[in-house]
Short mmCIF file of C-alpha atoms and ligand atoms in Angstrom, two decimals:
data_model
loop_
_atom_site.label_atom_id
_atom_site.label_comp_id
_atom_site.label_asym_id
_atom_site.label_seq_id
_atom_site.Cartn_x
_atom_site.Cartn_y
_atom_site.Cartn_z
CA UNK S 1 119.15 84.70 131.10
CA UNK S 2 117.51 84.39 127.74
CA UNK S 3 114.84 87.06 127.13
CA UNK S 4 112.84 88.24 124.13
CA UNK S 5 113.07 91.94 123.39
CA UNK S 6 109.61 92.05 121.83
CA UNK S 7 105.99 91.11 122.44
CA UNK S 8 104.38 87.86 121.31
CA UNK S 9 101.49 89.13 119.18
CA UNK S 10 99.57 87.34 116.41
CA UNK S 11 101.84 84.31 116.48
CA UNK S 12 105.24 86.06 116.30
CA UNK S 13 107.69 88.05 118.43
CA UNK S 14 107.26 91.67 117.33
CA UNK S 15 109.19 94.80 118.33
CA UNK S 16 107.63 96.78 121.18
CA UNK S 17 106.09 100.16 120.35
CA UNK S 18 108.32 101.99 122.87
CA UNK S 19 111.90 101.67 124.06
CA UNK S 20 111.43 101.43 127.83
CA UNK S 21 112.47 98.20 129.51
CA UNK S 22 111.93 96.42 132.83
CA UNK S 23 114.89 94.93 134.68
CA UNK S 24 114.45 91.39 135.91
CA UNK S 25 116.33 90.83 139.17
CA UNK S 26 117.36 87.57 140.84
CA UNK S 27 116.12 88.04 144.42
CA UNK S 28 118.69 85.59 145.83
CA UNK S 29 121.69 87.75 144.84
CA UNK S 30 120.11 91.05 143.69
CA UNK S 31 121.73 90.80 140.22
CA UNK S 32 119.96 91.97 137.06
CA UNK S 33 119.51 88.83 134.95
CA UNK S 34 117.56 90.18 131.95
CA UNK S 35 115.55 93.04 130.52
CA UNK S 36 112.15 92.83 128.86
CA UNK S 37 110.17 95.53 127.06
CA UNK S 38 107.82 97.70 129.12
CA UNK S 39 104.65 97.60 127.02
CA UNK S 40 102.50 100.64 126.30
CA UNK S 41 98.86 101.16 125.38
CA UNK S 42 99.94 100.81 121.75
CA UNK S 43 101.29 97.27 122.33
CA UNK S 44 98.13 96.38 124.23
CA UNK S 45 95.98 97.64 121.39
CA UNK S 46 97.90 95.57 118.81
CA UNK S 47 97.52 92.48 121.01
CA UNK S 48 93.78 92.99 121.57
CA UNK S 49 93.24 93.46 117.82
CA UNK S 50 95.10 90.22 117.12
CA UNK S 51 93.03 88.40 119.75
CA UNK S 52 89.79 89.75 118.30
CA UNK S 53 90.75 88.81 114.75
CA UNK S 54 91.56 85.25 115.86
CA UNK S 55 88.36 84.84 117.89
CA UNK S 56 85.81 83.66 115.27
CA UNK S 57 87.96 80.78 113.99
CA UNK S 58 89.05 79.64 117.45
CA UNK S 59 85.50 79.86 118.86
CA UNK S 60 84.32 77.73 115.92
CA UNK S 61 87.05 75.10 116.41
CA UNK S 62 85.41 71.95 117.83
CA UNK S 63 86.03 71.64 121.60
CA UNK S 64 87.82 68.30 121.16
CA UNK S 65 90.28 69.96 118.74
CA UNK S 66 90.84 72.79 121.24
CA UNK S 67 91.45 70.09 123.84
CA UNK S 68 94.06 68.47 121.56
CA UNK S 69 95.94 71.79 121.34
CA UNK S 70 95.84 72.06 125.14
CA UNK S 71 97.19 68.52 125.38
CA UNK S 72 100.08 69.58 123.15
CA UNK S 73 100.58 72.63 125.36
CA UNK S 74 100.74 70.42 128.46
CA UNK S 75 103.37 68.26 126.69
CA UNK S 76 105.37 71.32 125.61
CA UNK S 77 105.41 72.63 129.19
CA UNK S 78 106.34 69.20 130.58
CA UNK S 79 109.12 68.91 127.99
CA UNK S 80 110.59 72.19 129.20
CA UNK S 81 110.10 71.49 132.91
CA UNK S 82 113.74 72.00 133.87
CA UNK S 83 114.18 75.14 131.79
CA UNK S 84 111.02 76.76 133.16
CA UNK S 85 111.76 75.70 136.75
CA UNK S 86 115.27 77.19 136.47
CA UNK S 87 113.76 80.43 135.20
CA UNK S 88 111.19 80.59 138.01
CA UNK S 89 113.99 80.07 140.53
CA UNK S 90 116.08 82.80 138.90
CA UNK S 91 113.37 85.47 138.82
CA UNK S 92 111.21 84.52 141.85
CA UNK S 93 113.76 82.83 144.11
CA UNK S 94 111.87 79.65 145.06
CA UNK S 95 114.21 76.68 145.71
CA UNK S 96 114.76 74.62 142.53
CA UNK S 97 113.13 71.42 143.82
CA UNK S 98 109.99 73.41 144.72
CA UNK S 99 110.04 75.12 141.32
CA UNK S 100 110.17 71.75 139.57
CA UNK S 101 107.58 69.98 141.66
CA UNK S 102 105.10 72.75 142.39
CA UNK S 103 105.80 75.83 140.27
CA UNK S 104 105.90 73.80 137.03
CA UNK S 105 104.47 70.42 138.07
CA UNK S 106 101.14 71.89 139.19
CA UNK S 107 100.44 73.90 135.99
CA UNK S 108 101.36 70.91 133.83
CA UNK S 109 98.65 69.01 135.74
CA UNK S 110 96.18 71.88 135.31
CA UNK S 111 96.87 72.20 131.56
CA UNK S 112 96.25 68.45 131.27
CA UNK S 113 92.97 68.75 133.17
CA UNK S 114 91.72 71.33 130.64
CA UNK S 115 92.83 69.21 127.69
CA UNK S 116 90.40 66.59 129.01
CA UNK S 117 87.66 68.99 130.13
CA UNK S 118 87.53 70.73 126.74
CA UNK S 119 86.65 67.42 125.13
CA UNK S 120 84.22 66.23 127.83
CA UNK S 121 82.40 69.44 128.87
CA UNK S 122 78.67 69.68 127.96
CA UNK S 123 78.71 72.82 125.80
CA UNK S 124 75.10 72.10 124.77
CA UNK S 125 72.12 70.84 126.76
CA UNK S 126 68.35 70.40 126.37
CA UNK S 127 66.13 72.20 128.89
CA UNK S 128 62.47 71.45 128.15
CA UNK S 129 61.71 72.92 124.74
CA UNK S 130 65.04 74.79 124.62
CA UNK S 131 68.58 74.03 123.61
CA UNK S 132 71.09 75.90 125.77
CA UNK S 133 74.53 76.58 124.29
CA UNK S 134 77.63 77.55 126.25
CA UNK S 135 79.54 79.99 124.07
CA UNK S 136 82.92 81.67 124.60
CA UNK S 137 82.75 85.10 126.25
CA UNK S 138 85.24 86.54 123.72
CA UNK S 139 88.58 88.29 124.20
CA UNK S 140 90.05 87.75 127.67
CA UNK S 141 92.52 90.04 129.45
CA UNK S 142 94.58 87.83 131.79
CA UNK S 143 96.51 89.84 134.41
CA UNK S 144 98.65 87.69 136.67
CA UNK S 145 100.89 88.01 139.78
CA UNK S 146 104.42 86.73 140.39
CA UNK S 147 104.00 84.29 143.28
CA UNK S 148 103.26 81.19 141.15
CA UNK S 149 104.15 82.72 137.78
CA UNK S 150 103.37 79.75 135.53
CA UNK S 151 100.42 78.41 137.52
CA UNK S 152 98.64 81.79 137.56
CA UNK S 153 98.98 82.02 133.77
CA UNK S 154 97.84 78.44 133.08
CA UNK S 155 94.91 78.75 135.52
CA UNK S 156 93.54 81.52 133.25
CA UNK S 157 94.80 80.75 129.75
CA UNK S 158 93.98 77.00 129.74
CA UNK S 159 90.27 77.36 130.63
CA UNK S 160 89.92 80.44 128.38
CA UNK S 161 91.31 78.50 125.41
CA UNK S 162 89.23 75.42 126.29
CA UNK S 163 86.13 77.63 126.23
CA UNK S 164 87.00 79.05 122.79
CA UNK S 165 88.13 82.48 124.00
CA UNK S 166 91.28 84.25 122.84
CA UNK S 167 93.67 85.88 125.31
CA UNK S 168 95.94 88.84 125.91
CA UNK S 169 98.25 88.04 128.82
CA UNK S 170 99.94 90.73 130.96
CA UNK S 171 102.16 88.93 133.48
CA UNK S 172 103.67 90.44 136.65
CA UNK S 173 106.68 92.70 136.10
CA UNK S 174 108.86 90.64 138.47
CA UNK S 175 108.42 87.37 136.55
CA UNK S 176 108.10 88.08 132.81
CA UNK S 177 110.66 85.46 131.71
CA UNK S 178 108.44 82.56 132.77
CA UNK S 179 105.62 84.17 130.76
CA UNK S 180 107.85 84.39 127.69
CA UNK S 181 108.66 80.67 128.01
CA UNK S 182 104.93 79.98 128.28
CA UNK S 183 104.34 81.87 125.00
CA UNK S 184 107.13 79.84 123.37
CA UNK S 185 105.51 76.61 124.58
CA UNK S 186 102.11 77.73 123.25
CA UNK S 187 103.69 78.49 119.87
CA UNK S 188 105.38 75.09 119.81
CA UNK S 189 102.10 73.40 120.75
CA UNK S 190 100.35 74.86 117.71
CA UNK S 191 98.15 77.44 119.43
CA UNK S 192 96.99 79.40 116.34
CA UNK S 193 98.29 82.94 115.73
CA UNK S 194 96.41 85.55 117.75
CA UNK S 195 94.76 83.05 120.13
CA UNK S 196 97.38 83.80 122.80
CA UNK S 197 99.18 87.14 122.91
CA UNK S 198 101.71 88.38 125.46
CA UNK S 199 102.42 91.98 126.46
CA UNK S 200 105.00 92.51 129.21
CA UNK S 201 104.85 95.79 131.11
CA UNK S 202 104.04 97.71 134.27
CA UNK S 203 100.68 97.24 135.97
CA UNK S 204 99.57 100.89 136.00
CA UNK S 205 100.55 101.27 132.30
CA UNK S 206 100.13 98.06 130.29
CA UNK S 207 97.86 96.35 132.85
CA UNK S 208 95.54 99.31 133.15
CA UNK S 209 95.40 99.87 129.37
CA UNK S 210 94.43 96.23 128.95
CA UNK S 211 91.77 96.25 131.68
CA UNK S 212 90.24 99.41 130.17
CA UNK S 213 90.44 98.34 126.51
CA UNK S 214 87.03 98.38 124.79
CA UNK S 215 87.99 95.29 122.78
CA UNK S 216 88.27 93.13 125.90
CA UNK S 217 85.14 91.19 126.95
CA UNK S 218 86.34 89.72 130.26
CA UNK S 219 89.08 90.74 132.66
CA UNK S 220 90.50 87.90 134.72
CA UNK S 221 92.77 89.30 137.42
CA UNK S 222 94.79 87.72 140.21
CA UNK S 223 96.66 89.96 142.60
CA UNK S 224 96.15 92.39 145.44
CA UNK S 225 92.74 93.43 146.71
CA UNK S 226 93.62 97.11 146.13
CA UNK S 227 94.24 96.64 142.39
CA UNK S 228 91.38 94.14 142.10
CA UNK S 229 88.91 96.64 143.51
CA UNK S 230 90.01 99.14 140.90
CA UNK S 231 89.78 96.65 138.04
CA UNK S 232 86.34 95.58 139.26
CA UNK S 233 85.17 99.21 139.22
CA UNK S 234 86.53 99.80 135.69
CA UNK S 235 84.92 96.60 134.41
CA UNK S 236 81.63 97.45 136.16
CA UNK S 237 81.49 100.86 134.52
CA UNK S 238 81.95 99.24 131.10
CA UNK S 239 79.49 96.39 131.94
CA UNK S 240 82.27 93.92 131.26
CA UNK S 241 82.68 90.47 132.85
CA UNK S 242 85.31 90.28 135.56
CA UNK S 243 86.90 87.50 137.63
CA UNK S 244 89.01 88.49 140.66
CA UNK S 245 91.31 86.24 142.68
CA UNK S 246 92.57 88.43 145.53
CA UNK S 247 94.22 88.22 148.91
CA UNK S 248 93.70 85.93 151.87
CA UNK S 249 94.24 85.55 155.61
CA UNK S 250 93.26 81.95 156.05
CA UNK S 251 92.76 80.11 159.33
CA UNK S 252 94.21 76.74 160.28
CA UNK S 253 91.82 75.55 162.99
CA UNK S 254 93.11 72.77 165.21
CA UNK S 255 90.26 71.21 167.21
CA UNK S 256 91.18 69.57 170.55
CA UNK S 257 90.62 66.04 169.18
CA UNK S 258 93.19 66.51 166.38
CA UNK S 259 96.69 65.06 166.09
CA UNK S 260 98.29 68.26 167.39
CA UNK S 261 101.88 67.66 166.27
CA UNK S 262 100.85 66.75 162.73
CA UNK S 263 98.45 69.69 162.44
CA UNK S 264 101.09 72.16 163.68
CA UNK S 265 103.90 70.78 161.52
CA UNK S 266 101.83 70.71 158.34
CA UNK S 267 100.50 74.16 159.21
CA UNK S 268 104.00 75.65 159.59
CA UNK S 269 105.14 74.02 156.34
CA UNK S 270 102.09 75.46 154.57
CA UNK S 271 102.98 79.01 155.67
CA UNK S 272 106.74 78.80 155.02
CA UNK S 273 106.45 77.14 151.60
CA UNK S 274 107.20 79.59 148.73
CA UNK S 275 108.50 81.94 151.48
CA UNK S 276 104.94 82.65 152.54
CA UNK S 277 104.03 84.13 149.18
CA UNK S 278 100.89 82.04 148.77
CA UNK S 279 97.52 83.76 148.82
CA UNK S 280 95.81 80.68 150.27
CA UNK S 281 98.42 80.14 153.05
CA UNK S 282 97.01 79.37 156.51
CA UNK S 283 98.70 82.33 158.17
CA UNK S 284 96.55 82.22 161.34
CA UNK S 285 96.79 79.08 163.46
CA UNK S 286 93.89 78.72 165.92
CA UNK S 287 94.58 76.49 168.92
CA UNK S 288 92.39 75.61 171.94
CA UNK S 289 93.58 77.26 175.11
CA UNK S 290 94.31 73.84 176.74
CA UNK S 291 96.87 72.96 174.03
CA UNK S 292 98.14 76.43 173.31
CA UNK S 293 101.62 76.40 174.86
CA UNK S 294 102.40 72.95 173.44
CA UNK S 295 101.40 74.12 169.95
CA UNK S 296 103.54 77.25 170.27
CA UNK S 297 106.59 75.17 171.19
CA UNK S 298 106.02 72.76 168.30
CA UNK S 299 105.54 75.62 165.82
CA UNK S 300 108.67 77.48 166.96
CA UNK S 301 110.74 74.30 166.58
CA UNK S 302 109.27 73.56 163.14
CA UNK S 303 109.97 77.13 161.94
CA UNK S 304 113.55 77.02 163.24
CA UNK S 305 114.16 73.91 161.13
CA UNK S 306 113.41 75.91 157.99
CA UNK S 307 116.35 78.24 158.54
CA UNK S 308 118.46 78.11 155.38
CA UNK S 309 116.02 76.10 153.30
CA UNK S 310 113.69 79.04 152.68
CA UNK S 311 114.05 81.12 149.52
CA UNK S 312 114.13 84.93 149.39
CA UNK S 313 111.07 87.12 148.88
CA UNK S 314 110.52 88.31 145.34
CA UNK S 315 111.89 91.86 145.65
CA UNK S 316 113.25 94.48 148.03
CA UNK S 317 109.84 96.12 148.43
CA UNK S 318 108.21 92.89 149.60
CA UNK S 319 111.09 92.23 151.98
CA UNK S 320 110.66 95.69 153.54
CA UNK S 321 106.90 95.26 153.73
CA UNK S 322 107.12 91.91 155.50
CA UNK S 323 109.80 93.11 157.94
CA UNK S 324 107.55 96.09 158.69
CA UNK S 325 104.71 93.71 159.62
CA UNK S 326 107.03 91.76 161.93
CA UNK S 327 108.01 94.99 163.68
CA UNK S 328 104.35 95.92 163.97
CA UNK S 329 103.56 92.53 165.53
CA UNK S 330 106.21 93.15 168.20
CA UNK S 331 105.03 96.72 168.78
CA UNK S 332 101.40 95.62 169.22
CA UNK S 333 102.44 93.12 171.92
CA UNK S 334 102.59 89.74 170.19
CA UNK S 335 105.26 87.31 171.51
CA UNK S 336 107.99 86.51 169.00
CA UNK S 337 108.95 82.82 169.34
CA UNK S 338 110.89 82.26 166.10
CA UNK S 339 112.59 84.50 163.50
CA UNK S 340 112.29 88.26 163.65
CA UNK S 341 112.69 91.41 161.56
CA UNK S 342 116.49 91.24 161.07
CA UNK S 343 117.58 90.21 157.56
CA UNK S 344 119.19 86.77 157.95
CA UNK S 345 121.68 87.33 155.08
CA UNK S 346 123.57 90.30 153.76
CA UNK S 347 122.62 89.72 150.15
CA UNK S 348 119.26 88.76 148.77
CA UNK S 349 115.74 89.61 149.91
CA UNK S 350 115.53 87.02 152.69
CA UNK S 351 113.24 87.07 155.73
CA UNK S 352 113.59 84.56 158.59
CA UNK S 353 110.76 82.08 159.14
CA UNK S 354 108.86 83.89 161.87
CA UNK S 355 106.27 82.75 164.42
CA UNK S 356 104.22 84.93 166.75
CA UNK S 357 102.35 83.66 169.83
CA UNK S 358 99.80 85.58 171.95
CA UNK S 359 98.32 87.12 168.82
CA UNK S 360 94.84 88.55 169.40
CA UNK S 361 92.24 88.78 166.62
CA UNK S 362 92.32 92.57 166.32
CA UNK S 363 96.12 92.87 165.85
CA UNK S 364 97.36 94.04 162.46
CA UNK S 365 99.26 90.77 161.91
CA UNK S 366 96.02 88.85 162.47
CA UNK S 367 94.00 90.99 160.07
CA UNK S 368 96.20 92.01 157.11
CA UNK S 369 97.78 89.84 154.47
CA UNK S 370 101.55 89.80 155.07
CA UNK S 371 102.63 87.66 152.08
CA UNK S 372 105.79 86.44 153.78
CA UNK S 373 106.96 83.58 156.07
CA UNK S 374 105.09 84.80 159.14
CA UNK S 375 102.70 82.68 161.23
CA UNK S 376 100.39 84.04 163.93
CA UNK S 377 99.11 81.66 166.61
CA UNK S 378 95.81 82.63 168.22
CA UNK S 379 94.03 81.10 171.20
CA UNK S 380 90.31 80.12 171.31
CA UNK S 381 88.11 79.12 174.24
CA UNK S 382 85.45 77.00 172.54
CA UNK S 383 84.17 76.11 169.09
CA UNK S 384 81.94 79.19 168.68
CA UNK S 385 84.90 81.37 169.64
CA UNK S 386 87.03 79.59 167.00
CA UNK S 387 84.40 80.18 164.31
CA UNK S 388 84.14 83.85 165.25
CA UNK S 389 87.91 84.35 165.10
CA UNK S 390 88.33 82.33 161.88
CA UNK S 391 85.62 84.37 160.13
CA UNK S 392 86.75 87.67 161.63
CA UNK S 393 88.66 89.18 158.70
CA UNK S 394 87.59 90.77 155.40
CA UNK S 395 89.03 87.74 153.56
CA UNK S 396 87.73 84.24 152.87
CA UNK S 397 89.99 82.39 150.47
CA UNK S 398 91.04 79.11 152.09
CA UNK S 399 91.56 77.37 155.41
CA UNK S 400 92.17 74.09 157.19
CA UNK S 401 90.42 72.13 159.91
CA UNK S 402 91.94 69.29 161.93
CA UNK S 403 89.96 66.91 164.15
CA UNK S 404 90.06 63.31 165.35
CA UNK S 405 86.98 62.44 163.30
CA UNK S 406 86.47 63.67 159.74
CA UNK S 407 82.78 64.38 160.41
CA UNK S 408 83.67 66.77 163.25
CA UNK S 409 86.08 68.66 160.97
CA UNK S 410 83.52 68.81 158.15
CA UNK S 411 80.83 70.18 160.47
CA UNK S 412 83.23 72.92 161.56
CA UNK S 413 84.38 73.63 157.99
CA UNK S 414 80.78 74.22 156.90
CA UNK S 415 80.65 77.16 159.34
CA UNK S 416 83.66 78.89 157.76
CA UNK S 417 83.14 81.79 155.37
CA UNK S 418 85.75 80.68 152.90
CA UNK S 419 86.07 79.12 149.45
CA UNK S 420 88.33 76.11 150.15
CA UNK S 421 89.03 74.07 153.28
CA UNK S 422 91.53 71.23 153.64
CA UNK S 423 90.30 68.56 156.04
CA UNK S 424 93.02 66.87 158.11
CA UNK S 425 95.67 67.83 155.53
CA UNK S 426 93.64 66.98 152.38
CA UNK S 427 95.58 66.89 149.10
CA UNK S 428 95.52 69.50 146.30
CA UNK S 429 92.88 68.70 143.69
CA UNK S 430 93.34 70.44 140.31
CA UNK S 431 89.64 69.95 139.53
CA UNK S 432 88.32 71.56 142.74
CA UNK S 433 87.06 75.15 142.32
CA UNK S 434 89.45 77.71 143.83
CA UNK S 435 88.37 81.22 144.79
CA UNK S 436 87.21 83.48 147.54
CA UNK S 437 84.29 84.48 149.72
CA UNK S 438 84.04 88.12 150.82
CA UNK S 439 86.95 90.37 149.73
CA UNK S 440 89.05 87.43 148.54
CA UNK S 441 87.42 87.69 145.16
CA UNK S 442 84.73 87.02 142.62
CA UNK S 443 84.56 83.88 140.52
CA UNK S 444 86.36 80.54 140.60
CA UNK S 445 89.40 79.04 138.91
CA UNK S 446 90.27 75.39 138.08
CA UNK S 447 88.13 72.50 136.91
CA UNK S 448 84.70 72.83 135.35
CA UNK S 449 83.85 75.84 137.54
CA UNK S 450 86.93 77.61 136.19
CA UNK S 451 85.92 76.80 132.62
CA UNK S 452 82.40 78.17 133.10
CA UNK S 453 83.85 81.62 133.95
CA UNK S 454 84.82 81.94 130.28
CA UNK S 455 81.42 80.90 128.90
CA UNK S 456 78.13 82.70 128.35
CA UNK S 457 74.82 81.00 127.71
CA UNK S 458 72.44 81.26 124.77
CA UNK S 459 69.08 79.49 124.68
CA UNK S 460 67.07 78.60 121.59
CA UNK S 461 63.37 77.75 122.04
CA UNK S 462 61.55 75.25 119.84
P1 NAD L 501 99.40 93.35 142.27
O1 NAD L 501 97.94 93.53 142.46
O2 NAD L 501 100.28 94.49 142.53
O3 NAD L 501 99.72 92.89 140.78
C1 NAD L 501 99.08 91.82 140.13
C2 NAD L 501 99.07 92.09 138.64
O4 NAD L 501 98.31 93.26 138.37
C3 NAD L 501 100.46 92.34 138.05
O5 NAD L 501 100.53 91.80 136.75
C4 NAD L 501 100.50 93.87 137.97
O6 NAD L 501 101.37 94.33 136.98
C5 NAD L 501 99.07 94.19 137.63
N1 NAD L 501 98.63 95.54 137.98
C6 NAD L 501 99.10 96.36 138.96
N2 NAD L 501 98.46 97.53 138.95
C7 NAD L 501 97.53 97.47 137.95
C8 NAD L 501 96.55 98.36 137.45
N3 NAD L 501 96.36 99.59 137.97
N4 NAD L 501 95.76 97.95 136.43
C9 NAD L 501 95.91 96.73 135.89
N5 NAD L 501 96.83 95.85 136.30
C10 NAD L 501 97.64 96.20 137.33
O7 NAD L 501 99.76 92.09 143.16
P2 NAD L 501 101.17 91.37 143.33
O8 NAD L 501 101.99 92.20 144.25
O9 NAD L 501 101.73 91.01 142.02
O10 NAD L 501 100.72 90.02 144.04
C11 NAD L 501 100.56 89.90 145.42
C12 NAD L 501 99.09 89.93 145.80
O11 NAD L 501 98.32 89.05 144.97
C13 NAD L 501 98.83 89.46 147.18
O12 NAD L 501 97.95 90.33 147.83
C14 NAD L 501 98.17 88.08 147.01
O13 NAD L 501 97.31 87.65 147.99
C15 NAD L 501 97.46 88.23 145.74
N6 NAD L 501 97.31 86.92 145.11
C16 NAD L 501 96.09 86.34 145.08
C17 NAD L 501 95.92 85.09 144.52
C18 NAD L 501 94.59 84.40 144.47
O14 NAD L 501 94.45 83.41 143.77
N7 NAD L 501 93.60 84.85 145.17
C19 NAD L 501 97.01 84.46 143.95
C20 NAD L 501 98.26 85.09 143.99
C21 NAD L 501 98.39 86.33 144.56
#
């Protein structure tokens, strides 16, 4: 696969400061497909300086002109849809059709939404005898995970650029090739030199150097709660803005009045999609005791249908981790009704679509984020019990509620401690704020709420 052997800094591909590299592995066949430079603190420093130097001019660029650049970026990404989707499939393993439609299609939509928002957003308002300005926060450190490699980048870089901020991007080590294609697209779209900079590298080296850099004004991080906690502490000590999108353990609550078969089938598809590597996946299905066995049967059949259509997990470590959780589920007494811990293929980091029944709220598989194709089905006695179970984890990222009447589902959803709820299978909305309650994070991405994360307010009194 095509790979740059340098960093994209100040509008050009420049040699890395060190000689270490990171191997990029195709998780479907375990072959090394490319190598990219492993950035050091020196690379990070050069990128932050470039971002700072470019800040005054970009911040002063009229929002509509920034929007026009984002429109060109959307077009550049759309024009390379097949190339980027092929790269995502090669380094992440998601099936090609999913890469095209979701892995690239969704960020193209999000980039387009920020092209429009930049032009339409009220960056200035009158409040009594004051004028309140929304100004860019400054230099942004964007640290992203591998599960939706392009989406995670666009969900940070597009609003940051719309706001007038400049960015240093440190993508996940498993998926740096998609990030390099993103930098190429930004270059093609006319993003001025220094406004977007890319440093590939390891989290504890390049990522940490970036999060700690004194020249960074805001750290926007998506990834695990463990690393997020650490980044939050570092940013807090430096009194620096921070946005954290972390893990999840979302509940899919099926009320007795719902269309059970539809709710179960959509719920299984939601968990198995992207091989379960979706932070907002509804990994706990909550079913009323009267419909429990029927739901279990439906879910097991739906999971079995996935069989060969599911992609691998991103790397050997994730495969081991997920298989470990499946073994733990069995050991703690849950009933395995589909899949299991055995690797379904000899080559590649595959895990079978797995469903557990008789899962109780305190079990490890009901509490911890597994990040693989594993669904736990829990039983509830009444609505209060369902609320208690749904809210009974440290997370609060997403969820779903199904009911015969929308109003019944909405009333239940309002009792959930979570940032997003899909009602009766509601569609993805790129303008709806996305982010967590509790330990799922701080701040929101997407739409106007996502844009406001990159703005600070100044008021002038007259
Ligand atoms: P991770 O936390 O290990 O890594 C995320 C990013 O942080 C990577 O770029 C990594 O290189 C970097 N990093 C690692 N250590 C660092 C450090 N000490 N300092 C600075 N940066 C560091 O997570 P991951 O394994 O890539 O992703 C999986 C996790 O991310 C899951 O827990 C998942 O729920 C979460 N996630 C959350 C969301 C969300 O929107 N809430 C989205 C995707 C993934």
